[in-house]
Coordinates of C-alpha atoms and ligand atoms in Angstrom, one line a residue:
Chain A
M1 CA -21.6 31.3 -2.5
A2 CA -19.3 29.0 -4.5
A3 CA -22.0 27.7 -6.8
T4 CA -25.7 28.5 -7.4
A5 CA -28.4 27.3 -9.6
S6 CA -31.8 29.1 -9.7
N7 CA -35.0 27.9 -11.4
V8 CA -33.1 25.6 -13.7
C9 CA -35.4 23.6 -16.1
V10 CA -34.3 20.8 -18.3
S11 CA -36.3 18.6 -20.5
L12 CA -34.9 15.7 -22.4
D13 CA -36.2 14.7 -25.8
G14 CA -38.1 18.0 -25.8
Q15 CA -41.0 16.7 -23.6
R16 CA -40.1 14.9 -20.4
Q17 CA -39.3 17.5 -17.7
V18 CA -36.2 16.2 -15.8
L19 CA -35.5 19.3 -13.8
S20 CA -38.3 21.7 -13.1
N21 CA -37.3 24.9 -11.3
A22 CA -34.4 23.4 -9.5
S23 CA -32.6 25.8 -7.2
L24 CA -29.5 25.2 -5.2
S25 CA -26.8 27.2 -3.5
I26 CA -23.6 25.9 -2.1
Q27 CA -21.4 27.7 0.4
K28 CA -17.7 28.1 -0.3
G29 CA -15.4 25.6 1.3
T30 CA -18.1 23.1 2.3
L31 CA -18.9 19.5 1.6
H32 CA -22.5 19.6 0.4
M33 CA -24.4 16.4 -0.1
L34 CA -27.3 16.0 -2.5
L35 CA -29.7 13.1 -1.9
G36 CA -32.9 11.9 -3.5
P37 CA -34.5 8.8 -5.1
N38 CA -33.4 7.5 -8.4
A39 CA -34.2 9.4 -11.6
C40 CA -35.1 12.6 -9.6
G41 CA -32.5 14.5 -11.6
K42 CA -29.4 14.7 -9.4
S43 CA -27.0 13.7 -12.1
T44 CA -28.7 16.0 -14.5
L45 CA -28.4 19.0 -12.1
L46 CA -24.7 18.1 -11.8
R47 CA -24.3 18.0 -15.5
V48 CA -25.8 21.4 -15.8
L49 CA -23.5 22.8 -13.2
G50 CA -20.5 21.1 -14.8
G51 CA -21.4 22.7 -18.2
L52 CA -22.0 19.4 -19.8
L53 CA -25.7 20.1 -20.4
K54 CA -27.4 23.3 -21.4
P55 CA -30.6 24.1 -19.4
D56 CA -33.8 25.1 -21.2
S57 CA -34.3 28.0 -18.8
G58 CA -33.0 29.3 -15.5
T59 CA -29.6 30.5 -14.5
F60 CA -26.6 29.0 -12.8
S61 CA -23.2 30.3 -11.7
V62 CA -20.1 28.3 -11.0
P63 CA -16.4 29.3 -10.9
S64 CA -14.4 28.8 -14.1
S65 CA -12.4 25.9 -12.7
I66 CA -14.6 22.9 -11.9
G67 CA -13.6 19.3 -11.4
Y68 CA -16.1 16.7 -12.4
V69 CA -15.9 13.1 -11.2
F70 CA -18.2 10.5 -12.6
Q71 CA -19.8 7.5 -10.9
N72 CA -17.8 4.9 -12.7
P73 CA -14.0 5.5 -12.3
D74 CA -13.4 3.1 -15.3
H75 CA -14.7 5.8 -17.5
Q76 CA -12.8 8.6 -16.0
V77 CA -9.4 7.0 -15.6
V78 CA -8.2 7.1 -19.2
M79 CA -4.4 6.7 -19.2
P80 CA -2.7 3.4 -18.6
T81 CA -0.5 4.6 -15.7
V82 CA -1.7 6.5 -12.6
A83 CA 0.7 9.4 -12.8
A84 CA -0.1 10.1 -16.5
D85 CA -3.8 9.8 -15.8
V86 CA -3.7 12.4 -13.0
A87 CA -1.6 14.6 -15.2
F88 CA -4.1 14.3 -18.1
G89 CA -6.1 17.3 -16.9
L90 CA -3.0 19.5 -17.2
G91 CA -2.7 18.7 -20.9
R92 CA -3.9 22.0 -22.1
Q93 CA -1.2 23.9 -20.2
K94 CA 2.4 24.1 -21.2
L95 CA 4.3 23.1 -18.1
P96 CA 7.8 21.8 -17.4
A97 CA 7.9 18.1 -16.5
A98 CA 9.1 18.8 -12.9
E99 CA 6.1 21.1 -12.2
V100 CA 3.7 18.5 -13.6
H101 CA 5.3 15.9 -11.4
R102 CA 5.1 18.1 -8.3
R103 CA 1.4 18.8 -8.9
V104 CA 0.6 15.2 -9.6
L105 CA 2.3 14.1 -6.4
E106 CA 0.5 16.8 -4.4
A107 CA -2.9 15.7 -5.7
L108 CA -2.2 12.0 -5.1
R109 CA -1.0 12.8 -1.6
L110 CA -4.3 14.5 -0.9
V111 CA -6.2 11.3 -1.7
G112 CA -3.6 9.1 0.0
M113 CA -2.3 7.4 -3.1
E114 CA 1.2 8.8 -3.4
D115 CA 2.6 5.3 -3.3
C116 CA 0.8 4.3 -6.5
L117 CA 2.4 6.8 -8.8
E118 CA 3.7 4.2 -11.3
R119 CA 1.0 1.6 -10.9
A120 CA -0.9 0.4 -14.0
C121 CA -4.4 1.7 -13.6
H122 CA -6.1 -1.6 -14.4
T123 CA -4.4 -3.2 -11.3
L124 CA -6.1 -0.8 -8.9
S125 CA -9.1 -1.6 -6.8
G126 CA -12.4 0.3 -7.4
G127 CA -11.8 2.6 -4.5
Q128 CA -8.2 3.3 -5.5
K129 CA -9.3 4.1 -9.0
Q130 CA -12.0 6.4 -7.7
R131 CA -9.4 8.2 -5.6
V132 CA -7.1 8.5 -8.7
A133 CA -10.1 10.0 -10.5
I134 CA -10.5 12.6 -7.7
A135 CA -6.8 13.4 -7.8
G136 CA -7.2 13.9 -11.6
A137 CA -9.8 16.5 -10.8
L138 CA -7.9 18.1 -8.0
V139 CA -4.7 18.5 -10.0
Q140 CA -6.4 21.2 -12.0
N141 CA -6.9 23.3 -8.8
P142 CA -10.6 23.5 -9.1
Q143 CA -12.6 25.7 -6.9
V144 CA -15.6 23.4 -7.1
L145 CA -15.7 19.6 -7.2
L146 CA -18.8 17.9 -8.6
L147 CA -18.9 14.3 -7.5
D148 CA -21.6 12.0 -8.8
E149 CA -22.2 8.9 -6.6
L150 CA -18.6 8.0 -6.2
T151 CA -19.2 5.3 -3.7
T152 CA -21.9 3.3 -5.3
F153 CA -19.6 0.7 -6.6
L154 CA -17.3 0.5 -3.6
E155 CA -16.9 -1.7 -0.5
A156 CA -17.1 -0.2 2.9
G157 CA -13.4 0.3 3.3
D158 CA -13.0 2.0 -0.1
Q159 CA -16.1 4.1 0.5
A160 CA -14.6 5.6 3.7
A161 CA -11.3 6.2 2.0
V162 CA -12.9 8.1 -0.9
L163 CA -15.0 10.2 1.5
T164 CA -11.9 11.0 3.6
A165 CA -10.0 12.0 0.4
V166 CA -12.8 14.5 -0.5
R167 CA -13.0 15.8 3.1
A168 CA -9.2 16.4 3.0
A169 CA -9.5 18.4 -0.2
V170 CA -12.4 20.5 1.4
D171 CA -10.5 21.1 4.6
G172 CA -7.2 21.7 2.9
P173 CA -5.5 25.0 2.2
Q174 CA -7.3 25.4 -1.2
R175 CA -10.7 25.3 0.5
V176 CA -12.3 23.3 -2.3
T177 CA -16.1 23.3 -2.4
A178 CA -17.6 19.8 -3.1
L179 CA -21.0 18.8 -4.2
W180 CA -21.5 15.2 -3.4
V181 CA -24.4 13.1 -4.8
T182 CA -25.1 10.0 -2.7
H183 CA -27.7 7.4 -1.7
R184 CA -26.0 6.6 1.5
F185 CA -27.2 8.1 4.7
E186 CA -24.2 7.1 6.8
E187 CA -22.1 9.4 4.6
L188 CA -24.3 12.4 5.7
T189 CA -22.5 12.6 9.0
R190 CA -19.4 13.8 7.3
A191 CA -21.2 16.6 5.3
D192 CA -21.4 20.3 6.2
A193 CA -24.8 20.7 4.5
A194 CA -27.2 18.7 2.6
S195 CA -30.1 19.0 0.1
F196 CA -32.9 16.7 -0.7
M197 CA -34.2 16.4 -4.3
D198 CA -37.3 14.9 -5.6
G199 CA -39.3 15.2 -8.8
G200 CA -36.8 17.3 -10.5
R201 CA -36.6 20.1 -7.9
V202 CA -34.6 20.6 -4.7
Q203 CA -37.2 20.1 -1.9
M204 CA -35.1 21.3 1.0
T205 CA -31.6 22.4 2.0
G206 CA -30.2 22.4 5.6
T207 CA -28.0 20.7 8.0
P208 CA -27.5 17.0 7.5
Q209 CA -29.5 16.2 10.6
N210 CA -32.5 18.3 9.4
V211 CA -32.5 16.8 6.0
L212 CA -32.2 13.3 7.5
R213 CA -35.1 14.0 9.8
R214 CA -37.2 15.2 6.9
M215 CA -36.5 12.2 4.9
H216 CA -37.4 9.8 7.7
R217 CA -40.7 11.7 8.1
M218 CA -41.4 11.2 4.4
K219 CA -40.6 7.5 4.7
G220 CA -43.1 7.2 7.6
R221 CA -45.9 8.7 5.5
Chain B
M1 CA -21.6 -14.0 -2.1
L2 CA -23.9 -15.3 -4.7
Q3 CA -26.5 -12.7 -4.1
R4 CA -23.9 -9.9 -4.2
F5 CA -22.6 -11.0 -7.6
H6 CA -26.1 -11.6 -8.9
K7 CA -27.1 -8.1 -7.9
H8 CA -24.1 -6.7 -9.5
H9 CA -24.8 -8.4 -12.7
C10 CA -28.4 -7.4 -12.9
T11 CA -27.9 -3.8 -12.2
H12 CA -24.9 -3.2 -14.4
N13 CA -24.9 -5.7 -17.2
A14 CA -27.9 -5.2 -19.3
I15 CA -27.7 -8.8 -20.4
A16 CA -30.4 -9.7 -17.9
G17 CA -32.6 -7.1 -19.5
T18 CA -33.7 -6.0 -16.1
D19 CA -35.1 -2.6 -15.6
Q20 CA -32.3 -0.8 -14.1
T21 CA -34.4 2.0 -12.6
S22 CA -36.7 -0.3 -10.7
L23 CA -33.9 -2.3 -9.3
A24 CA -32.0 0.8 -8.3
N25 CA -35.2 2.2 -6.8
A26 CA -35.4 -0.9 -4.7
R27 CA -31.9 -0.2 -3.6
W28 CA -32.8 3.4 -2.6
K29 CA -35.7 2.1 -0.5
Q30 CA -33.4 -0.5 1.1
G31 CA -31.1 2.3 2.0
L32 CA -34.0 4.2 3.6
L33 CA -34.6 1.3 5.9
Q34 CA -31.1 0.1 6.6
P35 CA -27.9 1.5 5.2
K36 CA -26.1 -1.3 3.6
P37 CA -22.5 -1.7 2.5
A38 CA -22.1 -1.4 -1.2
T39 CA -21.8 -4.1 -3.7
R40 CA -18.8 -4.4 -5.9
P41 CA -20.1 -4.4 -9.4
H42 CA -16.8 -4.3 -11.1
T43 CA -14.6 -7.2 -10.5
H44 CA -11.5 -5.2 -9.9
Q45 CA -8.3 -6.9 -8.9
R46 CA -7.6 -6.3 -5.3
C47 CA -3.9 -5.5 -5.0
A48 CA -3.5 -3.2 -2.1
R49 CA 0.3 -2.8 -2.2
S50 CA 1.7 -5.9 -3.9
R51 CA 1.7 -6.2 -7.6
R52 CA 0.9 -9.9 -7.4
P53 CA -2.2 -10.7 -9.3
T54 CA -4.8 -12.4 -7.1
V55 CA -5.7 -15.9 -7.9
G56 CA -8.5 -15.9 -5.4
R57 CA -11.0 -14.2 -7.7
P58 CA -11.0 -16.7 -10.6
R59 CA -11.3 -19.5 -8.1
A60 CA -14.3 -17.7 -6.6
L61 CA -15.8 -17.3 -10.0
L62 CA -15.3 -21.0 -10.8
G63 CA -17.0 -21.8 -7.5
L64 CA -19.9 -19.7 -8.7
L65 CA -20.0 -21.7 -12.0
Q66 CA -20.0 -24.9 -10.0
A67 CA -22.7 -23.6 -7.7
G68 CA -24.8 -22.7 -10.7
R69 CA -24.4 -26.2 -12.1
A70 CA -25.1 -27.9 -8.7
G71 CA -28.2 -25.8 -8.4
R72 CA -29.8 -27.7 -11.3
G73 CA -28.5 -31.0 -10.0
K74 CA -26.1 -31.8 -12.8
G75 CA -22.7 -31.5 -11.1
S76 CA -21.3 -34.6 -12.6
S77 CA -21.3 -34.0 -16.4
E78 CA -19.6 -30.9 -17.9
S79 CA -20.6 -29.8 -21.3
I80 CA -18.3 -28.1 -23.8
E81 CA -20.0 -24.8 -23.2
D82 CA -19.3 -25.0 -19.5
K83 CA -15.7 -25.8 -20.1
V84 CA -15.3 -22.8 -22.4
L85 CA -17.0 -20.6 -19.8
S86 CA -14.7 -21.8 -17.0
T87 CA -11.6 -21.3 -19.1
F88 CA -12.8 -17.8 -19.7
L89 CA -13.4 -17.1 -16.0
S90 CA -10.1 -18.5 -14.9
G91 CA -8.1 -16.5 -17.5
S92 CA -6.1 -13.5 -16.6
A93 CA -7.8 -10.1 -16.7
T94 CA -4.6 -8.3 -17.4
P95 CA -3.0 -8.0 -20.8
Y96 CA 0.2 -10.0 -21.4
S97 CA 2.8 -7.6 -20.0
S98 CA 2.3 -4.5 -18.1
Y99 CA 4.8 -2.1 -16.6
I100 CA 6.6 -3.1 -13.4
A101 CA 8.0 -0.1 -11.6
D102 CA 10.1 -1.9 -9.1
P103 CA 12.6 -3.4 -8.7
R104 CA 14.3 -1.1 -11.2
S105 CA 16.6 -2.9 -13.5
F106 CA 19.2 -2.0 -16.2
L107 CA 16.5 -1.8 -18.8
H108 CA 14.4 0.7 -16.8
D109 CA 17.1 3.3 -17.3
V110 CA 17.5 2.9 -21.0
H111 CA 15.8 5.6 -23.1
P112 CA 12.4 4.3 -24.6
I113 CA 13.4 5.4 -28.1
I114 CA 16.5 3.2 -27.9
K115 CA 14.4 0.2 -26.8
Q116 CA 12.1 0.7 -29.7
V117 CA 14.9 1.0 -32.2
W118 CA 16.4 -2.2 -30.7
L119 CA 13.1 -4.0 -31.3
V120 CA 13.0 -3.0 -34.9
V121 CA 16.6 -3.9 -35.5
V122 CA 16.2 -7.3 -33.9
L123 CA 13.2 -8.0 -36.0
G124 CA 15.0 -6.9 -39.1
T125 CA 18.3 -8.7 -38.7
A126 CA 17.9 -11.7 -36.4
G127 CA 16.1 -13.8 -39.1
R128 CA 19.1 -13.8 -41.5
A129 CA 21.8 -13.8 -38.9
P130 CA 24.1 -16.9 -38.5
A131 CA 23.0 -19.5 -36.0
A132 CA 25.7 -18.5 -33.5
V133 CA 24.4 -14.9 -33.5
Q134 CA 20.8 -16.0 -33.1
A135 CA 21.7 -18.3 -30.2
S136 CA 23.7 -15.6 -28.4
L137 CA 20.9 -13.1 -28.9
C138 CA 18.4 -15.5 -27.4
L139 CA 20.8 -16.2 -24.5
V140 CA 21.2 -12.5 -23.8
T141 CA 17.5 -12.0 -23.9
V142 CA 17.0 -14.9 -21.5
L143 CA 19.6 -13.5 -19.1
Q144 CA 18.1 -10.0 -19.4
T145 CA 14.7 -11.4 -18.6
I146 CA 15.9 -13.3 -15.5
S147 CA 17.7 -10.2 -14.2
T148 CA 14.9 -7.8 -14.9
L149 CA 11.7 -9.7 -13.7
P150 CA 11.0 -11.3 -10.4
P151 CA 11.0 -15.2 -10.6
R152 CA 7.2 -15.5 -10.3
L153 CA 7.0 -13.6 -13.6
W154 CA 9.9 -14.8 -15.6
Q155 CA 9.5 -18.5 -14.8
P156 CA 6.0 -19.0 -16.3
Q157 CA 6.8 -16.5 -19.1
L158 CA 9.9 -18.3 -20.2
K159 CA 8.3 -21.7 -19.8
R160 CA 5.4 -20.8 -22.0
L161 CA 7.5 -19.1 -24.6
G162 CA 10.0 -21.9 -24.5
L163 CA 7.3 -24.4 -25.2
L164 CA 5.9 -22.4 -28.1
C165 CA 9.4 -22.1 -29.7
T166 CA 10.1 -25.8 -29.2
V167 CA 6.9 -26.6 -31.0
I168 CA 7.8 -24.2 -33.8
L169 CA 11.3 -25.7 -34.0
L170 CA 10.0 -29.3 -34.2
F171 CA 7.3 -28.6 -36.7
V172 CA 9.4 -26.6 -39.1
C173 CA 12.3 -29.0 -38.8
I174 CA 10.1 -32.0 -39.8
G175 CA 7.6 -30.2 -42.0
A176 CA 9.8 -28.0 -44.2
D177 CA 11.3 -30.8 -46.3
S178 CA 9.5 -34.0 -45.4
V179 CA 7.1 -34.1 -48.2
P180 CA 9.0 -32.7 -51.2
P181 CA 7.2 -32.6 -54.4
K182 CA 8.5 -35.1 -56.9
L183 CA 10.2 -33.1 -59.6
Q184 CA 11.8 -34.2 -62.9
T185 CA 15.1 -32.3 -63.4
R186 CA 16.0 -31.1 -66.8
A187 CA 19.4 -32.8 -66.7
P188 CA 19.4 -36.5 -67.3
P189 CA 19.8 -38.7 -64.2
P190 CA 23.5 -39.8 -63.5
Q191 CA 22.8 -43.5 -64.5
V192 CA 22.0 -42.3 -68.0
S193 CA 25.0 -40.0 -68.4
G194 CA 27.3 -42.6 -67.0
L195 CA 28.9 -40.2 -64.4
P196 CA 29.1 -41.2 -60.7
S197 CA 26.4 -39.6 -58.7
L198 CA 27.4 -36.5 -56.8
A199 CA 25.9 -37.5 -53.5
A200 CA 27.8 -40.7 -53.4
S201 CA 31.1 -39.2 -54.2
K202 CA 31.0 -36.5 -51.5
G203 CA 31.0 -37.6 -47.9
A204 CA 31.8 -34.4 -46.0
Y205 CA 28.6 -32.4 -46.7
K206 CA 25.2 -34.0 -46.4
H207 CA 22.1 -32.0 -47.3
V208 CA 19.8 -34.7 -45.9
L209 CA 20.6 -35.0 -42.2
F210 CA 18.0 -37.5 -41.2
H211 CA 15.6 -39.6 -43.0
W212 CA 13.1 -42.1 -41.6
G213 CA 9.8 -43.0 -43.3
I214 CA 8.1 -39.8 -44.2
F215 CA 10.3 -37.7 -41.9
T216 CA 13.2 -35.9 -43.5
I217 CA 15.3 -33.3 -41.9
T218 CA 17.6 -31.4 -44.2
Q219 CA 20.2 -28.6 -43.7
R220 CA 17.6 -26.2 -45.1
S221 CA 14.8 -27.3 -42.8
L222 CA 17.1 -27.1 -39.8
T223 CA 18.2 -23.6 -40.6
L224 CA 14.7 -22.5 -41.2
A225 CA 13.5 -24.0 -38.0
C226 CA 16.2 -22.4 -35.9
S227 CA 15.5 -19.0 -37.6
S228 CA 11.8 -19.1 -37.1
A229 CA 12.0 -20.3 -33.5
S230 CA 14.6 -17.8 -32.4
L231 CA 12.9 -15.0 -34.3
T232 CA 9.6 -15.8 -32.5
F233 CA 11.3 -15.9 -29.2
L234 CA 13.3 -12.7 -29.7
A235 CA 10.3 -10.8 -31.0
L236 CA 7.9 -11.8 -28.2
Q237 CA 10.4 -11.6 -25.4
S238 CA 12.0 -8.3 -26.3
A239 CA 8.6 -6.7 -26.8
S240 CA 7.6 -8.1 -23.4
L241 CA 10.8 -6.8 -21.8
T242 CA 10.2 -3.3 -23.3
L243 CA 6.6 -3.3 -22.0
T244 CA 7.5 -4.4 -18.5
T245 CA 10.3 -1.8 -18.1
T246 CA 8.7 1.2 -19.7
P247 CA 5.5 3.0 -18.7
S248 CA 3.0 2.9 -21.6
E249 CA 3.0 6.6 -21.8
E250 CA 6.7 6.8 -22.3
I251 CA 6.5 4.2 -25.1
A252 CA 3.8 6.2 -26.8
L253 CA 5.7 9.4 -26.4
A254 CA 8.8 7.8 -27.8
L255 CA 6.8 6.5 -30.7
Q256 CA 5.5 10.1 -31.2
S257 CA 9.0 11.5 -31.5
L258 CA 10.1 8.7 -33.8
M259 CA 7.0 9.4 -36.0
S260 CA 7.3 13.2 -35.8
P261 CA 9.0 13.6 -39.2
L262 CA 5.8 12.1 -40.7
R263 CA 4.0 15.3 -39.6
F264 CA 5.2 16.9 -42.8
L265 CA 3.4 14.3 -44.8
G266 CA 0.2 15.2 -43.1
V267 CA 0.1 12.2 -40.6
P268 CA -1.7 13.2 -37.4
V269 CA 1.0 12.0 -35.1
K270 CA -0.5 13.4 -31.9
Q271 CA -3.8 11.8 -32.6
V272 CA -2.1 8.5 -33.3
T273 CA -0.2 8.7 -30.0
L274 CA -3.4 9.4 -28.0
S275 CA -5.3 6.7 -29.8
V276 CA -2.5 4.2 -28.9
L277 CA -2.8 5.2 -25.2
L278 CA -6.5 5.1 -25.1
A279 CA -6.5 1.7 -26.8
L280 CA -4.0 0.4 -24.2
R281 CA -6.3 1.5 -21.4
F282 CA -9.4 0.3 -23.2
M283 CA -7.9 -3.2 -23.7
A284 CA -8.4 -3.9 -19.9
L285 CA -11.9 -2.6 -20.1
V286 CA -12.8 -5.0 -23.0
L287 CA -11.4 -7.9 -21.1
E288 CA -13.3 -6.9 -18.0
E289 CA -16.5 -6.6 -19.9
M290 CA -16.0 -10.0 -21.5
R291 CA -15.5 -11.5 -18.0
N292 CA -18.6 -9.7 -16.7
L293 CA -20.7 -11.2 -19.5
A294 CA -19.2 -14.7 -18.9
L295 CA -19.9 -14.3 -15.2
G296 CA -23.5 -13.4 -15.9
L297 CA -23.8 -16.6 -18.0
A298 CA -22.2 -18.7 -15.4
M299 CA -24.5 -17.2 -12.7
R300 CA -27.5 -18.4 -14.6
G301 CA -26.3 -22.0 -14.6
V302 CA -27.6 -22.6 -18.1
D303 CA -28.4 -26.3 -18.8
W304 CA -26.7 -26.5 -22.2
K305 CA -27.7 -30.1 -22.9
A306 CA -31.4 -29.3 -22.4
M307 CA -31.2 -26.4 -24.8
G308 CA -30.2 -28.7 -27.6
P309 CA -27.4 -28.6 -30.2
G310 CA -26.3 -25.2 -31.5
S311 CA -27.5 -23.3 -28.5
G312 CA -24.0 -22.5 -27.5
L313 CA -23.3 -20.8 -30.8
N314 CA -26.6 -18.9 -30.6
V315 CA -25.8 -17.6 -27.1
I316 CA -22.3 -16.6 -28.2
V317 CA -23.6 -14.6 -31.1
R318 CA -26.0 -12.8 -28.9
L319 CA -23.3 -12.2 -26.2
V320 CA -20.9 -10.7 -28.8
G321 CA -23.7 -8.3 -29.8
R322 CA -24.2 -7.4 -26.1
L323 CA -20.5 -7.0 -25.7
F324 CA -20.3 -4.5 -28.5
S325 CA -23.3 -2.5 -27.3
N326 CA -21.8 -2.3 -23.8
L327 CA -18.5 -1.3 -25.1
F328 CA -20.0 1.5 -27.2
R329 CA -21.9 2.8 -24.2
Q330 CA -18.6 2.7 -22.2
S331 CA -16.7 4.6 -24.9
E332 CA -19.4 7.2 -24.9
A333 CA -19.0 7.7 -21.2
V334 CA -15.2 7.9 -21.6
A335 CA -15.6 10.5 -24.3
Q336 CA -17.8 12.6 -21.9
A337 CA -15.2 12.2 -19.1
L338 CA -12.4 13.3 -21.5
H339 CA -14.5 16.4 -22.3
A340 CA -15.1 17.1 -18.6
R341 CA -11.4 16.8 -17.9
G342 CA -10.6 19.6 -20.3
F343 CA -9.8 17.6 -23.4
V344 CA -10.6 19.5 -26.6
S345 CA -8.5 18.0 -29.4
A346 CA -5.4 15.8 -29.5
D347 CA -3.4 18.6 -31.2
E348 CA -4.0 21.0 -28.3
H349 CA -3.4 18.4 -25.6
T350 CA 0.0 17.5 -24.3
I351 CA 0.5 14.1 -22.8
Y352 CA 2.5 14.3 -19.6
T353 CA 3.8 11.1 -18.0
G354 CA 3.8 12.8 -14.6
L355 CA 7.0 11.0 -13.9
L356 CA 10.6 12.2 -13.7
H357 CA 12.4 9.3 -15.2
K358 CA 15.8 10.0 -16.7
S359 CA 17.7 7.4 -18.7
R360 CA 21.3 6.8 -17.8
P361 CA 24.0 7.7 -20.4
F362 CA 25.9 4.5 -19.5
N363 CA 23.0 2.2 -20.2
N364 CA 22.1 4.1 -23.3
V365 CA 25.6 3.8 -24.7
I366 CA 25.7 0.0 -24.0
C367 CA 22.4 -0.5 -25.8
C368 CA 23.4 1.7 -28.7
S369 CA 26.6 -0.2 -29.2
A370 CA 24.6 -3.5 -29.1
I371 CA 22.4 -2.1 -31.9
A372 CA 25.4 -1.0 -33.9
G373 CA 27.0 -4.4 -33.5
L374 CA 23.9 -6.1 -34.7
L375 CA 23.6 -3.8 -37.7
A376 CA 27.3 -4.3 -38.6
Q377 CA 26.9 -8.0 -38.4
A378 CA 23.9 -7.9 -40.7
F379 CA 25.8 -5.7 -43.1
V380 CA 28.7 -8.2 -43.2
H381 CA 26.4 -11.2 -43.9
L382 CA 24.3 -9.3 -46.5
Ligands
LIG401 N1 -29.1 10.6 -21.7 C1 -30.4 10.5 -21.3 N2 -31.4 10.3 -22.2 C2 -32.6 10.2 -21.9 N3 -33.1 10.3 -20.6 C3 -32.2 10.5 -19.6 C4 -30.8 10.7 -20.0 N4 -30.1 10.9 -18.8 C5 -31.0 10.9 -17.9 N5 -32.3 10.7 -18.3 C6 -33.5 10.7 -17.6 O1 -33.5 11.9 -16.8 C7 -34.1 11.6 -15.5 C8 -33.2 12.0 -14.4 O2 -32.0 11.3 -14.5 P1 -30.8 11.5 -13.5 O3 -29.7 10.7 -14.1 O4 -30.5 13.0 -13.4 O5 -31.3 10.9 -12.2 P2 -30.5 10.7 -10.8 O6 -31.3 11.4 -9.8 O7 -29.1 11.0 -11.0 O8 -30.8 9.2 -10.6 P3 -29.7 8.1 -10.0 O9 -29.9 8.2 -8.5 O10 -30.2 6.8 -10.5 O11 -28.4 8.4 -10.5 C9 -34.4 10.1 -15.5 O12 -35.8 9.9 -15.7 C10 -33.6 9.6 -16.7 O13 -34.3 8.5 -17.2
LIG402 MG1 -27.3 9.8 -11.1

């Protein structure tokens, strides 16, 4: 397993239970999708896994190197130029410029943005920005990528490009594991596994087809 | 189209005061029934490969504004508020000058520190230089602009700046000496002392060059006008050239090395550098947020006339409040993202440009000698 959470409980403001005994395990080298209605706690679970939020109880285990990509790329892309932004995650290491450049180029190539090395970030489209944000996470060589609703703000073409970029990272030599939160069923077809969340807990995990069938049955009821 | 923008606005700009959760829930249910392509809440510029800013978007936004107005059947008369709004929407979303990677020019291969020193030296010396030096500096800057930028950029830029400098030139020329205060000199006037007046006896030098009614142009006002116009031109255009030929990170890092001696005085140089960079990135966010708010207003098709006088100001005050609260929310999210990307503190974080630009010795030498020449000239005319 690349990442697991078991019986994680989180309550915000000390009263409202956002996660109640949420358990999830993700296999290494897979693209795992997490679905569920709004406010069911998907982002909160991701924040727990990413170490941005401390759970009240329960345990979780993730590798030391995680990449986190937020829903809105405008918040994640912080430097004015693409290359510098992707390199931002390397800031805590002392590396020669040539090595930084090599790794930036490699990450950008993985998301299909190697032509935009010197572009100003504010001239990129939403999907391009989102792919730069993914490259910024990939450059740190994470073992797990936590991706929170990357495609909500994007047009169909950009959506597909972003999903392809993540797929490339998962299928690549580094065998990255990706947890992908989404509301879009059409994206499920590109996943290796999926989980359905509701009411602060993970209701089921299985193949994308099984999860989809279960959700359609729920809709029927 | 209208619907898409409207949806965007409601879900992502709290100006509408709509309950985000309920709207988003509706979206989820919609998704259950039929997967739909996403909306584009952020009005990003679409520039796939070219660096040409799109003009289509402002037009579309203006169309929206007109549609909103037509919706309430008042397409004919346009109030001041509507005009302000449409100016806003048609404005550029990008800051004045941003880096242009290619085509690479002479200035691209000059070291960023040298470019910054040049800026400082020009600002410090051009104002007091003789007119010939000022004129040649302006000429060199114009030539450099033309050779560095593509025509679609330098033409409007020089036109705008030329207009500004002409206005400054005219106003200072006429304004500086036209209404001199009437002063009584301590010396008696020439008719009392019986000596011929000085102005009449000398023909070669004239202090007053032109006089008509209340307009007076003197040697002094002409020099002042030339200086201020050329200084304005040089300052703005050299800064713009520096910005278009250097990535922002390289500028910031150059600034960092120039400021590094200040570390010994306790100045947090690294923090200043990072703040500059974040501010540069944030500037685009602020502009975008402002446009989003303006768009939301335009969408509503507010009938300003019906709302009575003073309503525009009222709305603006509330919008500014909204702008700030949105920006604070955004900066909180940015702070969290910085943390998730491994940022702990500015002192422990190295800013990498991710690029392998090397300046060329030849270009550096030429620029350094230009700086030396300018300094020598200033020293001579001290
Ligand atoms: N910072 C916060 N302060 C207070 N409540 C919060 C905060 N963040 C989330 N919540 C609440 O926690 C609950 C779960 O939120 P979460 O963001 O995890 O939902 P989600 O499944 O990601 O929804 P969505 O699909 O809309 O992104 C919601 O009821 C939300 O209102
Ligand atoms: Mg969420």
